[in-house]
mmCIF file of C-alpha atoms in Angstrom:
data_model
loop_
_atom_site.group_PDB
_atom_site.id
_atom_site.type_symbol
_atom_site.label_atom_id
_atom_site.label_comp_id
_atom_site.label_asym_id
_atom_site.label_seq_id
_atom_site.Cartn_x
_atom_site.Cartn_y
_atom_site.Cartn_z
ATOM 1 C CA MET T 1 121.256 -85.833 -1.991
ATOM 2 C CA GLU T 2 118.077 -87.241 -0.413
ATOM 3 C CA ALA T 3 117.117 -88.926 -3.708
ATOM 4 C CA LEU T 4 120.576 -90.475 -3.966
ATOM 5 C CA ARG T 5 120.359 -91.807 -0.405
ATOM 6 C CA VAL T 6 117.005 -93.468 -1.167
ATOM 7 C CA MET T 7 118.439 -95.050 -4.316
ATOM 8 C CA ARG T 8 121.346 -96.487 -2.339
ATOM 9 C CA ASP T 9 119.226 -97.719 0.562
ATOM 10 C CA HIS T 10 116.810 -99.538 -1.742
ATOM 11 C CA GLY T 11 119.452 -100.869 -4.125
ATOM 12 C CA ILE T 12 117.860 -99.140 -7.122
ATOM 13 C CA LYS T 13 119.776 -99.928 -10.304
ATOM 14 C CA ASP T 14 117.776 -97.849 -12.779
ATOM 15 C CA THR T 15 120.400 -96.271 -15.057
ATOM 16 C CA THR T 16 118.226 -93.303 -15.973
ATOM 17 C CA LEU T 17 117.760 -92.344 -12.323
ATOM 18 C CA TRP T 18 121.477 -92.626 -11.606
ATOM 19 C CA ASN T 19 122.276 -90.524 -14.663
ATOM 20 C CA THR T 20 120.121 -87.691 -13.333
ATOM 21 C CA ARG T 21 122.238 -87.556 -10.166
ATOM 22 C CA ILE T 22 125.568 -87.127 -11.943
ATOM 23 C CA GLY T 23 127.027 -83.799 -10.916
ATOM 24 C CA ALA T 24 124.427 -83.293 -8.160
ATOM 25 C CA GLY T 25 126.175 -83.196 -4.793
ATOM 26 C CA ARG T 26 129.117 -85.504 -5.452
ATOM 27 C CA THR T 27 131.576 -85.207 -8.315
ATOM 28 C CA ALA T 28 130.625 -86.797 -11.598
ATOM 29 C CA LEU T 29 133.583 -89.198 -11.530
ATOM 30 C CA GLU T 30 132.775 -90.440 -8.018
ATOM 31 C CA LEU T 31 129.216 -91.247 -8.996
ATOM 32 C CA PHE T 32 130.408 -92.826 -12.236
ATOM 33 C CA GLU T 33 132.631 -95.214 -10.253
ATOM 34 C CA GLU T 34 129.911 -95.887 -7.695
ATOM 35 C CA MET T 35 127.592 -97.016 -10.498
ATOM 36 C CA LYS T 36 130.209 -99.600 -11.455
ATOM 37 C CA GLU T 37 130.603 -100.780 -7.847
ATOM 38 C CA ARG T 38 126.825 -101.192 -7.484
ATOM 39 C CA ASN T 39 126.524 -103.017 -10.816
ATOM 40 C CA VAL T 40 124.394 -100.240 -12.314
ATOM 41 C CA GLU T 41 124.617 -100.317 -16.092
ATOM 42 C CA ARG T 42 126.347 -97.246 -17.561
ATOM 43 C CA ASP T 43 124.882 -96.237 -20.904
ATOM 44 C CA ALA T 44 125.674 -93.613 -23.538
ATOM 45 C CA ARG T 45 123.880 -90.929 -21.507
ATOM 46 C CA THR T 46 126.048 -91.765 -18.475
ATOM 47 C CA TYR T 47 129.268 -91.056 -20.336
ATOM 48 C CA SER T 48 127.971 -87.855 -21.942
ATOM 49 C CA SER T 49 126.613 -86.596 -18.603
ATOM 50 C CA VAL T 50 129.953 -87.180 -16.902
ATOM 51 C CA MET T 51 131.849 -85.368 -19.652
ATOM 52 C CA THR T 52 129.436 -82.450 -19.666
ATOM 53 C CA ALA T 53 129.804 -82.096 -15.887
ATOM 54 C CA LEU T 54 133.599 -82.281 -16.104
ATOM 55 C CA GLY T 55 133.655 -79.709 -18.901
ATOM 56 C CA LYS T 56 132.139 -77.039 -16.659
ATOM 57 C CA LYS T 57 135.241 -76.942 -14.473
ATOM 58 C CA SER T 58 138.099 -78.857 -16.037
ATOM 59 C CA PRO T 59 138.472 -79.317 -19.819
ATOM 60 C CA HIS T 60 141.684 -81.285 -19.170
ATOM 61 C CA ARG T 61 139.705 -83.923 -17.246
ATOM 62 C CA VAL T 62 137.242 -84.207 -20.138
ATOM 63 C CA LEU T 63 140.037 -85.169 -22.490
ATOM 64 C CA LYS T 64 141.564 -87.548 -19.949
ATOM 65 C CA PHE T 65 138.198 -89.258 -19.423
ATOM 66 C CA ALA T 66 137.671 -89.502 -23.193
ATOM 67 C CA THR T 67 141.074 -91.148 -23.602
ATOM 68 C CA GLN T 68 140.372 -93.647 -20.809
ATOM 69 C CA HIS T 69 136.973 -94.583 -22.257
ATOM 70 C CA SER T 70 137.601 -94.109 -25.971
ATOM 71 C CA LYS T 71 135.971 -97.429 -26.879
ATOM 72 C CA GLU T 72 132.766 -96.684 -24.954
ATOM 73 C CA ILE T 73 132.305 -93.183 -26.408
ATOM 74 C CA GLU T 74 133.367 -93.947 -29.980
ATOM 75 C CA ASN T 75 129.822 -93.717 -31.397
ATOM 76 C CA ASN T 76 128.498 -91.202 -28.866
ATOM 77 C CA LEU T 77 128.197 -87.817 -30.573
ATOM 78 C CA PHE T 78 127.170 -86.135 -27.319
ATOM 79 C CA CYS T 79 130.556 -87.131 -25.904
ATOM 80 C CA TRP T 80 132.384 -85.861 -28.960
ATOM 81 C CA SER T 81 130.604 -82.524 -28.563
ATOM 82 C CA ALA T 82 131.963 -82.338 -25.007
ATOM 83 C CA VAL T 83 135.441 -83.196 -26.308
ATOM 84 C CA VAL T 84 135.285 -80.454 -28.943
ATOM 85 C CA LEU T 85 134.142 -77.829 -26.428
ATOM 86 C CA ALA T 86 136.956 -78.834 -24.077
ATOM 87 C CA MET T 87 139.485 -78.563 -26.896
ATOM 88 C CA GLY T 88 138.138 -75.118 -27.696
ATOM 89 C CA LYS T 89 138.684 -73.956 -24.114
ATOM 90 C CA LEU T 90 142.252 -75.225 -24.324
ATOM 91 C CA SER T 91 142.842 -73.578 -27.743
ATOM 92 C CA MET T 92 143.436 -76.997 -29.336
ATOM 93 C CA ASP T 93 141.974 -75.960 -32.690
ATOM 94 C CA THR T 94 143.985 -78.419 -34.766
ATOM 95 C CA SER T 95 142.710 -81.255 -32.584
ATOM 96 C CA ILE T 96 139.097 -80.206 -33.276
ATOM 97 C CA HIS T 97 139.699 -80.803 -36.976
ATOM 98 C CA SER T 98 141.200 -84.186 -36.063
ATOM 99 C CA VAL T 99 137.947 -85.176 -34.322
ATOM 100 C CA PHE T 100 136.012 -84.683 -37.551
ATOM 101 C CA ASP T 101 138.688 -86.598 -39.494
ATOM 102 C CA PHE T 102 138.484 -89.466 -36.989
ATOM 103 C CA LEU T 103 134.692 -89.645 -37.244
ATOM 104 C CA SER T 104 134.888 -89.538 -41.031
ATOM 105 C CA ASN T 105 137.299 -92.502 -41.054
ATOM 106 C CA LYS T 106 134.905 -94.372 -38.759
ATOM 107 C CA LYS T 107 131.975 -93.561 -41.090
ATOM 108 C CA ILE T 108 130.254 -91.687 -38.264
ATOM 109 C CA THR T 109 128.190 -88.715 -39.439
ATOM 110 C CA PRO T 110 128.394 -85.565 -37.283
ATOM 111 C CA ASP T 111 125.061 -84.201 -36.067
ATOM 112 C CA GLU T 112 123.799 -80.680 -35.468
ATOM 113 C CA GLY T 113 125.048 -80.683 -31.866
ATOM 114 C CA LEU T 114 128.621 -81.542 -32.846
ATOM 115 C CA TYR T 115 128.737 -78.933 -35.601
ATOM 116 C CA SER T 116 127.308 -76.360 -33.192
ATOM 117 C CA SER T 117 129.886 -77.240 -30.521
ATOM 118 C CA ALA T 118 132.726 -76.852 -33.033
ATOM 119 C CA ILE T 119 131.429 -73.450 -34.164
ATOM 120 C CA THR T 120 131.147 -72.344 -30.535
ATOM 121 C CA ALA T 121 134.672 -73.585 -29.774
ATOM 122 C CA PHE T 122 136.268 -71.867 -32.765
ATOM 123 C CA SER T 123 134.308 -68.652 -32.204
ATOM 124 C CA LYS T 124 135.315 -68.389 -28.539
ATOM 125 C CA SER T 125 138.962 -68.770 -29.506
ATOM 126 C CA SER T 126 138.449 -66.062 -32.190
ATOM 127 C CA HIS T 127 139.143 -68.413 -35.115
ATOM 128 C CA VAL T 128 136.378 -67.031 -37.296
ATOM 129 C CA THR T 129 137.591 -68.622 -40.541
ATOM 130 C CA ALA T 130 137.596 -72.080 -38.960
ATOM 131 C CA ALA T 131 134.115 -71.490 -37.537
ATOM 132 C CA LEU T 132 132.851 -70.485 -40.984
ATOM 133 C CA LYS T 133 134.369 -73.608 -42.501
ATOM 134 C CA VAL T 134 132.430 -75.754 -40.028
ATOM 135 C CA LEU T 135 129.300 -73.758 -40.857
ATOM 136 C CA THR T 136 129.816 -74.509 -44.558
ATOM 137 C CA ASN T 137 130.317 -78.233 -43.834
ATOM 138 C CA MET T 138 127.172 -78.161 -41.735
ATOM 139 C CA GLU T 139 125.170 -76.733 -44.644
ATOM 140 C CA GLN T 140 126.695 -79.218 -47.085
ATOM 141 C CA ALA T 141 125.464 -81.984 -44.770
ATOM 142 C CA ASP T 142 121.924 -80.584 -45.235
ATOM 143 C CA ILE T 143 121.778 -79.349 -41.648
ATOM 144 C CA ASN T 144 120.449 -75.808 -41.370
ATOM 145 C CA PRO T 145 122.379 -73.592 -38.946
ATOM 146 C CA THR T 146 120.345 -72.025 -36.159
ATOM 147 C CA PRO T 147 120.581 -68.435 -34.884
ATOM 148 C CA LYS T 148 122.815 -69.750 -32.078
ATOM 149 C CA GLU T 149 125.600 -70.620 -34.531
ATOM 150 C CA TYR T 150 125.278 -67.294 -36.311
ATOM 151 C CA VAL T 151 125.404 -65.362 -33.035
ATOM 152 C CA SER T 152 128.634 -67.173 -32.074
ATOM 153 C CA ILE T 153 130.307 -66.231 -35.352
ATOM 154 C CA LEU T 154 129.074 -62.626 -35.332
ATOM 155 C CA SER T 155 130.323 -62.195 -31.753
ATOM 156 C CA ALA T 156 133.734 -63.530 -32.817
ATOM 157 C CA CYS T 157 133.818 -61.052 -35.726
ATOM 158 C CA VAL T 158 133.161 -58.178 -33.299
ATOM 159 C CA LYS T 159 135.777 -59.482 -30.868
ATOM 160 C CA THR T 160 138.430 -59.685 -33.607
ATOM 161 C CA GLN T 161 137.193 -56.431 -35.216
ATOM 162 C CA ASN T 162 136.751 -58.276 -38.503
ATOM 163 C CA PHE T 163 133.828 -56.059 -39.426
ATOM 164 C CA SER T 164 133.817 -56.696 -43.186
ATOM 165 C CA LEU T 165 133.584 -60.451 -42.684
ATOM 166 C CA GLY T 166 130.952 -59.933 -40.005
ATOM 167 C CA ARG T 167 128.797 -57.876 -42.354
ATOM 168 C CA SER T 168 129.162 -60.569 -45.013
ATOM 169 C CA VAL T 169 127.981 -63.211 -42.538
ATOM 170 C CA TYR T 170 125.071 -61.002 -41.478
ATOM 171 C CA ASN T 171 123.985 -60.544 -45.100
ATOM 172 C CA LYS T 172 124.066 -64.316 -45.450
ATOM 173 C CA ILE T 173 121.788 -64.597 -42.429
ATOM 174 C CA VAL T 174 119.404 -62.042 -43.928
ATOM 175 C CA SER T 175 119.176 -64.066 -47.132
ATOM 176 C CA SER T 176 118.409 -67.204 -45.120
ATOM 177 C CA LYS T 177 115.658 -65.301 -43.261
ATOM 178 C CA GLN T 178 117.021 -66.154 -39.803
ATOM 179 C CA VAL T 179 117.420 -62.648 -38.436
ATOM 180 C CA THR T 180 116.182 -63.031 -34.862
ATOM 181 C CA PRO T 181 116.473 -60.237 -32.268
ATOM 182 C CA GLU T 182 119.523 -62.032 -30.818
ATOM 183 C CA VAL T 183 121.212 -62.153 -34.229
ATOM 184 C CA LYS T 184 120.425 -58.505 -34.881
ATOM 185 C CA SER T 185 121.766 -57.598 -31.453
ATOM 186 C CA SER T 186 125.063 -59.369 -32.171
ATOM 187 C CA ALA T 187 125.384 -57.420 -35.413
ATOM 188 C CA ALA T 188 124.934 -54.028 -33.749
ATOM 189 C CA ARG T 189 128.628 -53.261 -33.308
ATOM 190 C CA LEU T 190 129.379 -54.433 -36.844
ATOM 191 C CA PHE T 191 127.230 -51.732 -38.385
ATOM 192 C CA CYS T 192 127.566 -48.878 -35.868
ATOM 193 C CA SER T 193 130.781 -46.880 -35.962
ATOM 194 C CA ASN T 194 129.480 -43.955 -33.901
ATOM 195 C CA GLY T 195 126.764 -43.006 -31.436
ATOM 196 C CA ASP T 196 124.384 -41.546 -34.007
ATOM 197 C CA GLU T 197 124.449 -44.775 -36.012
ATOM 198 C CA ALA T 198 123.795 -46.705 -32.789
ATOM 199 C CA VAL T 199 120.679 -44.605 -32.151
ATOM 200 C CA ARG T 200 119.417 -45.225 -35.686
ATOM 201 C CA PHE T 201 120.176 -48.946 -35.366
ATOM 202 C CA LEU T 202 118.042 -49.183 -32.229
ATOM 203 C CA ALA T 203 115.247 -47.206 -33.886
ATOM 204 C CA GLY T 204 115.170 -49.838 -36.638
ATOM 205 C CA PHE T 205 114.107 -52.576 -34.215
ATOM 206 C CA GLN T 206 110.483 -53.544 -34.758
ATOM 207 C CA GLU T 207 110.701 -56.633 -32.544
ATOM 208 C CA PRO T 208 111.514 -56.897 -28.813
ATOM 209 C CA VAL T 209 115.084 -55.774 -28.136
ATOM 210 C CA PRO T 210 117.374 -58.235 -26.279
ATOM 211 C CA ASN T 211 118.834 -56.673 -23.124
ATOM 212 C CA LYS T 212 122.427 -57.161 -24.317
ATOM 213 C CA THR T 213 121.705 -54.944 -27.331
ATOM 214 C CA TYR T 214 121.599 -51.832 -25.161
ATOM 215 C CA GLU T 215 125.029 -52.614 -23.695
ATOM 216 C CA GLY T 216 126.525 -53.145 -27.151
ATOM 217 C CA LEU T 217 125.141 -49.857 -28.466
ATOM 218 C CA LEU T 218 126.318 -47.946 -25.393
ATOM 219 C CA LEU T 219 129.811 -49.363 -25.896
ATOM 220 C CA VAL T 220 129.668 -47.817 -29.375
ATOM 221 C CA CYS T 221 128.772 -44.468 -27.738
ATOM 222 C CA MET T 222 131.641 -44.876 -25.273
ATOM 223 C CA ASN T 223 134.095 -45.526 -28.106
ATOM 224 C CA ASP T 224 132.657 -42.491 -29.907
ATOM 225 C CA GLY T 225 134.286 -40.069 -27.489
ATOM 226 C CA ASN T 226 131.717 -40.782 -24.764
ATOM 227 C CA ASN T 227 128.854 -39.478 -26.907
ATOM 228 C CA LEU T 228 126.437 -38.484 -24.148
ATOM 229 C CA GLN T 229 123.644 -37.251 -26.407
ATOM 230 C CA ALA T 230 123.476 -40.567 -28.256
ATOM 231 C CA ALA T 231 123.810 -42.537 -25.005
ATOM 232 C CA LEU T 232 120.871 -40.683 -23.456
ATOM 233 C CA ALA T 233 118.767 -41.315 -26.567
ATOM 234 C CA ILE T 234 119.465 -45.055 -26.212
ATOM 235 C CA LEU T 235 118.877 -45.084 -22.461
ATOM 236 C CA GLN T 236 115.515 -43.386 -22.895
ATOM 237 C CA ARG T 237 114.435 -46.463 -24.875
ATOM 238 C CA THR T 238 116.003 -48.898 -22.416
ATOM 239 C CA PRO T 239 113.505 -50.466 -19.987
ATOM 240 C CA PRO T 240 114.822 -49.975 -16.420
ATOM 241 C CA CYS T 241 115.157 -53.377 -14.775
ATOM 242 C CA ARG T 242 117.805 -55.547 -13.106
ATOM 243 C CA ALA T 243 118.689 -57.158 -16.441
ATOM 244 C CA THR T 244 119.484 -53.793 -18.045
ATOM 245 C CA ALA T 245 121.281 -52.307 -15.014
ATOM 246 C CA PRO T 246 124.713 -52.978 -16.645
ATOM 247 C CA ALA T 247 123.638 -50.805 -19.593
ATOM 248 C CA PHE T 248 122.714 -47.958 -17.259
ATOM 249 C CA MET T 249 126.088 -48.296 -15.512
ATOM 250 C CA LEU T 250 127.790 -47.872 -18.892
ATOM 251 C CA GLY T 251 125.613 -44.809 -19.373
ATOM 252 C CA MET T 252 126.689 -43.478 -15.974
ATOM 253 C CA ASN T 253 130.341 -43.815 -16.952
ATOM 254 C CA ILE T 254 129.719 -42.023 -20.242
ATOM 255 C CA ALA T 255 127.803 -39.253 -18.489
ATOM 256 C CA SER T 256 130.469 -38.822 -15.805
ATOM 257 C CA HIS T 257 132.830 -37.423 -18.467
ATOM 258 C CA SER T 258 130.381 -34.536 -18.744
ATOM 259 C CA SER T 259 129.590 -34.115 -15.053
ATOM 260 C CA TYR T 260 128.766 -36.079 -11.934
ATOM 261 C CA SER T 261 125.254 -34.634 -11.949
ATOM 262 C CA ALA T 262 124.721 -36.102 -15.440
ATOM 263 C CA ALA T 263 125.840 -39.516 -14.139
ATOM 264 C CA ARG T 264 123.463 -39.159 -11.201
ATOM 265 C CA SER T 265 120.606 -38.381 -13.607
ATOM 266 C CA VAL T 266 121.301 -41.621 -15.511
ATOM 267 C CA PHE T 267 121.404 -43.514 -12.219
ATOM 268 C CA ASP T 268 118.012 -42.102 -11.249
ATOM 269 C CA MET T 269 116.561 -43.376 -14.540
ATOM 270 C CA LEU T 270 116.878 -46.906 -13.100
ATOM 271 C CA GLY T 271 114.132 -46.177 -10.597
ATOM 272 C CA GLU T 272 113.275 -49.198 -8.462
ATOM 273 C CA ALA T 273 115.788 -51.353 -10.367
ATOM 274 C CA LYS T 274 118.827 -49.853 -8.624
ATOM 275 C CA ASP T 275 120.892 -52.757 -7.289
ATOM 276 C CA ASP T 276 124.094 -52.944 -5.229
ATOM 277 C CA LYS T 277 126.315 -52.822 -8.323
ATOM 278 C CA ALA T 278 124.612 -49.687 -9.643
ATOM 279 C CA TRP T 279 124.985 -48.012 -6.244
ATOM 280 C CA SER T 280 128.653 -49.035 -6.035
ATOM 281 C CA CYS T 281 129.203 -47.559 -9.489
ATOM 282 C CA LEU T 282 127.618 -44.278 -8.401
ATOM 283 C CA ILE T 283 129.715 -44.154 -5.207
ATOM 284 C CA ALA T 284 132.904 -44.762 -7.186
ATOM 285 C CA LEU T 285 132.015 -41.986 -9.661
ATOM 286 C CA HIS T 286 131.037 -39.684 -6.794
ATOM 287 C CA CYS T 287 134.449 -40.146 -5.209
ATOM 288 C CA ARG T 288 136.354 -40.031 -8.496
ATOM 289 C CA GLU T 289 134.819 -36.679 -9.362
ATOM 290 C CA ARG T 290 135.612 -35.476 -5.810
ATOM 291 C CA GLN T 291 132.059 -34.615 -4.887
ATOM 292 C CA GLY T 292 131.009 -33.810 -1.309
ATOM 293 C CA ASN T 293 128.503 -35.402 1.073
ATOM 294 C CA THR T 294 129.814 -38.958 0.687
ATOM 295 C CA VAL T 295 128.352 -39.864 4.078
ATOM 296 C CA GLU T 296 124.888 -38.785 2.952
ATOM 297 C CA LEU T 297 125.202 -40.802 -0.250
ATOM 298 C CA LEU T 298 125.938 -44.020 1.647
ATOM 299 C CA LYS T 299 123.080 -43.307 4.020
ATOM 300 C CA GLU T 300 120.809 -42.792 1.013
ATOM 301 C CA MET T 301 121.958 -46.150 -0.345
ATOM 302 C CA GLU T 302 121.126 -47.932 2.904
ATOM 303 C CA LYS T 303 117.794 -46.126 3.173
ATOM 304 C CA SER T 304 116.871 -47.520 -0.242
ATOM 305 C CA GLY T 305 117.239 -51.025 1.176
ATOM 306 C CA VAL T 306 120.588 -51.837 -0.459
ATOM 307 C CA ARG T 307 123.388 -52.730 1.968
ATOM 308 C CA CYS T 308 126.764 -51.054 1.581
ATOM 309 C CA THR T 309 129.615 -53.452 0.856
ATOM 310 C CA PRO T 310 133.032 -53.293 2.565
ATOM 311 C CA ASN T 311 134.449 -51.901 -0.678
ATOM 312 C CA ASP T 312 131.829 -49.114 -0.706
ATOM 313 C CA PHE T 313 132.917 -48.087 2.776
ATOM 314 C CA ILE T 314 136.618 -48.261 1.898
ATOM 315 C CA VAL T 315 136.178 -46.125 -1.235
ATOM 316 C CA ALA T 316 134.053 -43.570 0.630
ATOM 317 C CA ILE T 317 136.380 -43.367 3.657
ATOM 318 C CA SER T 318 139.426 -42.900 1.419
ATOM 319 C CA HIS T 319 137.560 -40.162 -0.447
ATOM 320 C CA CYS T 320 136.747 -38.353 2.811
ATOM 321 C CA GLU T 321 140.397 -38.466 3.831
ATOM 322 C CA ASP T 322 141.485 -37.135 0.430
ATOM 323 C CA MET T 323 139.060 -34.242 0.963
ATOM 324 C CA ASP T 324 140.455 -33.709 4.501
ATOM 325 C CA ASP T 325 137.002 -34.592 5.813
ATOM 326 C CA PHE T 326 138.204 -36.644 8.777
ATOM 327 C CA ILE T 327 134.920 -36.179 10.628
ATOM 328 C CA GLY T 328 133.088 -37.787 7.693
ATOM 329 C CA ALA T 329 135.642 -40.595 7.537
ATOM 330 C CA GLU T 330 135.179 -41.311 11.229
ATOM 331 C CA GLU T 331 131.396 -41.250 10.844
ATOM 332 C CA LEU T 332 131.652 -43.810 8.027
ATOM 333 C CA GLN T 333 133.891 -45.996 10.184
ATOM 334 C CA GLU T 334 131.249 -45.941 12.907
ATOM 335 C CA LEU T 335 128.473 -46.673 10.400
ATOM 336 C CA ALA T 336 130.440 -49.636 9.056
ATOM 337 C CA GLU T 337 130.922 -51.004 12.592
ATOM 338 C CA GLU T 338 127.173 -50.640 13.281
ATOM 339 C CA ARG T 339 126.518 -52.759 10.191
ATOM 340 C CA GLY T 340 129.040 -55.355 11.287
ATOM 341 C CA VAL T 341 131.270 -54.553 8.327
ATOM 342 C CA ARG T 342 134.996 -54.821 9.007
ATOM 343 C CA VAL T 343 136.866 -52.371 6.806
ATOM 344 C CA GLY T 344 139.955 -51.736 8.904
ATOM 345 C CA SER T 345 141.031 -48.293 9.968
ATOM 346 C CA THR T 346 142.586 -45.989 7.396
ATOM 347 C CA LEU T 347 142.654 -43.116 9.847
ATOM 348 C CA PHE T 348 145.902 -41.898 11.447
#
């Protein structure tokens, strides 16, 4: 905001500087109108920046803005990319095709960004066939797809459980020699139908493994009857850090079907990377499995430097009451009050 104030005070009319402030502090539309009032020229980047900012919160406003300024954005492919992404969020798939038809009639050639946006839009709405059609058109225009486009399509295949098509796409990627770790990670659930296959898939990685890969493989183990042996084999190869904490929480849930102590062992594998979400997961499992010493567990959490949330206290207090441990429940109430946490009284 300080930079914007200086620009106003000194009557700076540099379009590039004003463009950098769109979406910073004030709404994009307010700044767009202020540029007009101050006679600051609005260029192609201005319009695309406004539409990108609008697209983060309101796809409807993107389309409204595009309609109001159709003449100004006609040749701006960045703006059309924003339009396509907005249409995807609103499940307006037919309209996405109309954008390409409109540009074709205007003799405007789509670029890599527009093709990529269309693939992303179709993939997020699970229209894999439409996404593949755009990919084919992209290749016919002599534009090579990047791993990003392939990852979008593979993720859509997993989401729709269209495994045969997903494997076909993956084989296509292999032939084009664009198998990055991210692409391979996205393909994990296409090729792994059980925990043992997930373990072998991970063992086949020669390159650095993306963090999301571990989560995907553990979901396979979960769907394989909570295959604890396979899950532990994967977790032993998972580097404990904040980024992989969600994978360890999946492992805790898998292990809890065996015993709470098994879930606790997975939790301890996180070492110094235990965060508030991992602790909350452990507390919930502890209470679900009706274990004792809930008060001590919360004290252990606080001793580790992680603050208990109101929900942690509520879950633990309810557990104590279910176990007829009213002394423990009262102690937790007092501990919550000492921490300035208002949980309300569930006693009496």
